[in-house]
Coordinates of C-alpha atoms in Angstrom, one line a residue:
X1 CA 30.2 14.2 18.7
X2 CA 29.2 13.9 15.0
X3 CA 32.6 13.5 13.7
X4 CA 33.6 10.2 15.3
X5 CA 32.4 8.2 12.6
X6 CA 34.8 10.2 10.2
X7 CA 37.9 10.1 12.7
X8 CA 37.3 6.4 13.3
X9 CA 37.2 5.7 9.4
X10 CA 40.1 7.7 9.0
X11 CA 42.3 5.7 11.5
X12 CA 40.9 2.7 10.0
X13 CA 42.3 3.7 6.8
X14 CA 45.6 4.3 8.1
X15 CA 45.5 1.2 10.0
X16 CA 45.0 -0.5 6.2
X17 CA 47.9 1.6 4.9
X18 CA 50.3 1.3 7.4
X19 CA 49.4 -1.6 8.9
X20 CA 52.0 -4.8 9.7
X21 CA 53.2 -6.9 6.8
X22 CA 51.6 -10.1 7.0
X23 CA 54.2 -11.1 4.3
X24 CA 57.8 -10.5 4.2
X25 CA 57.9 -11.1 0.9
X26 CA 61.6 -11.2 -0.8
X27 CA 62.8 -8.3 -3.7
X28 CA 65.6 -8.3 -5.8
X29 CA 67.8 -4.8 -5.9
X30 CA 70.2 -6.1 -8.3
X31 CA 71.1 -3.8 -11.2
X32 CA 70.2 -5.3 -14.8
X33 CA 74.1 -5.6 -15.3
X34 CA 74.3 -7.5 -11.9
X35 CA 71.0 -10.0 -13.4
X36 CA 73.0 -10.4 -16.9
X37 CA 76.0 -12.7 -15.6
X38 CA 78.0 -10.1 -13.4
X39 CA 78.2 -11.7 -9.8
X40 CA 79.5 -8.2 -8.4
X41 CA 77.2 -7.3 -5.4
X42 CA 74.9 -10.6 -6.0
X43 CA 74.3 -12.7 -2.8
X44 CA 75.2 -16.1 -3.6
X45 CA 74.0 -17.8 -0.7
X46 CA 70.9 -19.7 -1.6
X47 CA 67.9 -19.2 0.9
X48 CA 65.2 -21.7 -0.6
X49 CA 67.2 -24.6 0.7
X50 CA 67.4 -23.5 4.4
X51 CA 64.4 -24.9 6.1
X52 CA 61.7 -23.6 3.5
X53 CA 58.8 -23.6 5.8
X54 CA 59.9 -21.4 8.5
X55 CA 62.5 -19.4 6.8
X56 CA 61.4 -18.6 3.2
X57 CA 59.0 -15.7 3.8
X58 CA 61.6 -13.7 6.3
X59 CA 64.1 -13.5 4.1
X60 CA 63.3 -10.0 3.3
X61 CA 63.1 -8.2 6.4
X62 CA 61.2 -4.6 6.1
X63 CA 63.9 -1.5 5.8
X64 CA 66.5 -3.6 4.6
X65 CA 67.5 -2.5 0.8
X66 CA 68.6 -6.3 0.1
X67 CA 67.9 -9.6 0.6
X68 CA 70.1 -12.0 2.6
X69 CA 69.8 -15.2 4.3
X70 CA 69.2 -15.2 8.0
X71 CA 69.9 -17.9 10.7
X72 CA 67.2 -18.8 12.8
X73 CA 69.3 -17.5 15.4
X74 CA 69.6 -14.1 14.2
X75 CA 67.6 -11.6 15.9
X76 CA 66.1 -10.2 12.9
X77 CA 64.6 -13.3 11.8
X78 CA 63.2 -14.2 14.8
X79 CA 61.8 -10.5 15.5
X80 CA 60.3 -11.1 11.3
X81 CA 59.2 -14.8 12.2
X82 CA 57.1 -13.3 15.5
X83 CA 55.8 -10.4 13.5
X84 CA 54.5 -12.5 10.7
X85 CA 51.5 -14.7 11.4
X86 CA 51.0 -17.9 9.4
X87 CA 49.6 -16.6 6.2
X88 CA 48.4 -19.9 4.7
X89 CA 46.5 -20.5 7.9
X90 CA 44.7 -17.3 7.7
X91 CA 44.2 -17.5 4.2
X92 CA 42.5 -20.9 4.8
X93 CA 40.6 -19.4 7.5
X94 CA 39.1 -16.4 5.7
X95 CA 38.6 -18.4 2.1
X96 CA 35.7 -20.3 3.4
X97 CA 32.6 -20.5 1.5
X98 CA 29.8 -17.7 2.7
X99 CA 32.4 -16.0 4.4
X100 CA 33.4 -12.2 3.2
X101 CA 37.3 -12.7 2.8
X102 CA 38.3 -9.0 2.5
X103 CA 36.5 -8.4 5.9
X104 CA 38.6 -11.3 7.3
X105 CA 42.0 -10.2 6.0
X106 CA 41.2 -6.5 7.4
X107 CA 40.5 -8.1 10.7
X108 CA 43.6 -10.1 10.6
X109 CA 45.6 -7.1 9.9
X110 CA 44.1 -5.5 13.2
X111 CA 44.9 -8.6 15.1
X112 CA 48.3 -8.6 13.7
X113 CA 49.0 -5.3 15.6
X114 CA 46.7 -6.1 18.7
X115 CA 48.4 -9.5 19.8
X116 CA 51.4 -10.1 21.7
X117 CA 54.1 -11.8 19.3
X118 CA 54.2 -15.1 21.4
X119 CA 50.3 -15.6 20.6
X120 CA 49.7 -18.8 19.0
X121 CA 47.7 -19.3 15.8
X122 CA 44.3 -20.4 17.7
X123 CA 44.6 -17.1 19.4
X124 CA 45.2 -15.2 16.4
X125 CA 42.2 -16.9 14.5
X126 CA 40.0 -16.5 17.4
X127 CA 40.8 -12.5 17.1
X128 CA 39.9 -12.6 13.3
X129 CA 36.6 -14.0 14.5
X130 CA 36.2 -11.2 17.4
X131 CA 37.2 -8.4 15.0
X132 CA 34.7 -9.3 12.2
X133 CA 31.8 -9.9 14.5
X134 CA 32.4 -6.2 16.3
X135 CA 33.8 -4.4 13.4
X136 CA 30.1 -2.7 13.1
X137 CA 30.2 -1.5 16.4
X138 CA 33.4 1.1 15.9
X139 CA 31.2 3.9 14.5
X140 CA 28.6 3.0 17.7
X141 CA 31.5 3.5 20.1
X142 CA 30.9 0.0 21.6
X143 CA 33.9 -1.6 19.8
X144 CA 36.1 -2.5 23.2
X145 CA 32.8 -3.2 24.7
X146 CA 31.8 -5.7 22.2
X147 CA 35.3 -7.5 21.9
X148 CA 35.6 -8.0 25.4
X149 CA 32.1 -9.8 25.4
X150 CA 33.1 -12.1 22.1
X151 CA 36.7 -12.7 24.2
X152 CA 34.2 -13.7 27.0
X153 CA 32.1 -15.7 24.9
X154 CA 34.9 -17.6 23.5
X155 CA 36.2 -18.3 27.0
X156 CA 32.8 -19.6 28.3
X157 CA 31.5 -21.5 25.4
X158 CA 33.3 -23.7 22.9
X159 CA 32.7 -21.7 19.3
X160 CA 34.3 -23.4 16.4
X161 CA 36.4 -21.2 14.4
X162 CA 34.6 -19.1 12.0
X163 CA 31.2 -19.6 13.7
X164 CA 30.4 -16.0 13.5
X165 CA 26.4 -16.4 13.7
X166 CA 26.9 -17.6 17.3
X167 CA 29.6 -15.4 18.4
X168 CA 27.7 -12.3 17.0
X169 CA 24.8 -13.4 19.1
X170 CA 26.6 -13.7 22.4
X171 CA 29.0 -10.6 21.7
X172 CA 26.4 -8.2 21.1
X173 CA 23.5 -9.5 23.3
X174 CA 22.2 -6.4 25.8
X175 CA 25.0 -4.0 23.9

């Protein structure tokens, strides 16, 4: 099939465009009148004072037309928190010298869609490394095989996070 690389490229671009958000940013929907002193329709609750580390990035839930503070017991907050990986840790992982930050962020988006919501950050960062190492295998229809081998390599041998050269050699051996 000579159209397979084109199809895969199209799917990858769709994944980028429609991929899950890594950041639930707050946006204001106040009208100019509300912003200029009128308090009608303005949410008065101060979200930033509530457990800022775990809270501030999930104030705006996708699909809502307004921002509201959520209690940690709120199911919507729990869903948002579970769906949003620790972005500063991902930034630090992808911002290492000599690494392709754009490829790393793209890999993070793919891992967000693939991992279970209860996966810990270590598993998430390992997934990013696997995705980066095997990214070029998609056009050769060996992506799944490469990812499986990379996961086995990580389980068998202790690779430092971001040690892509050694992981690459192990995962692509005999592919």
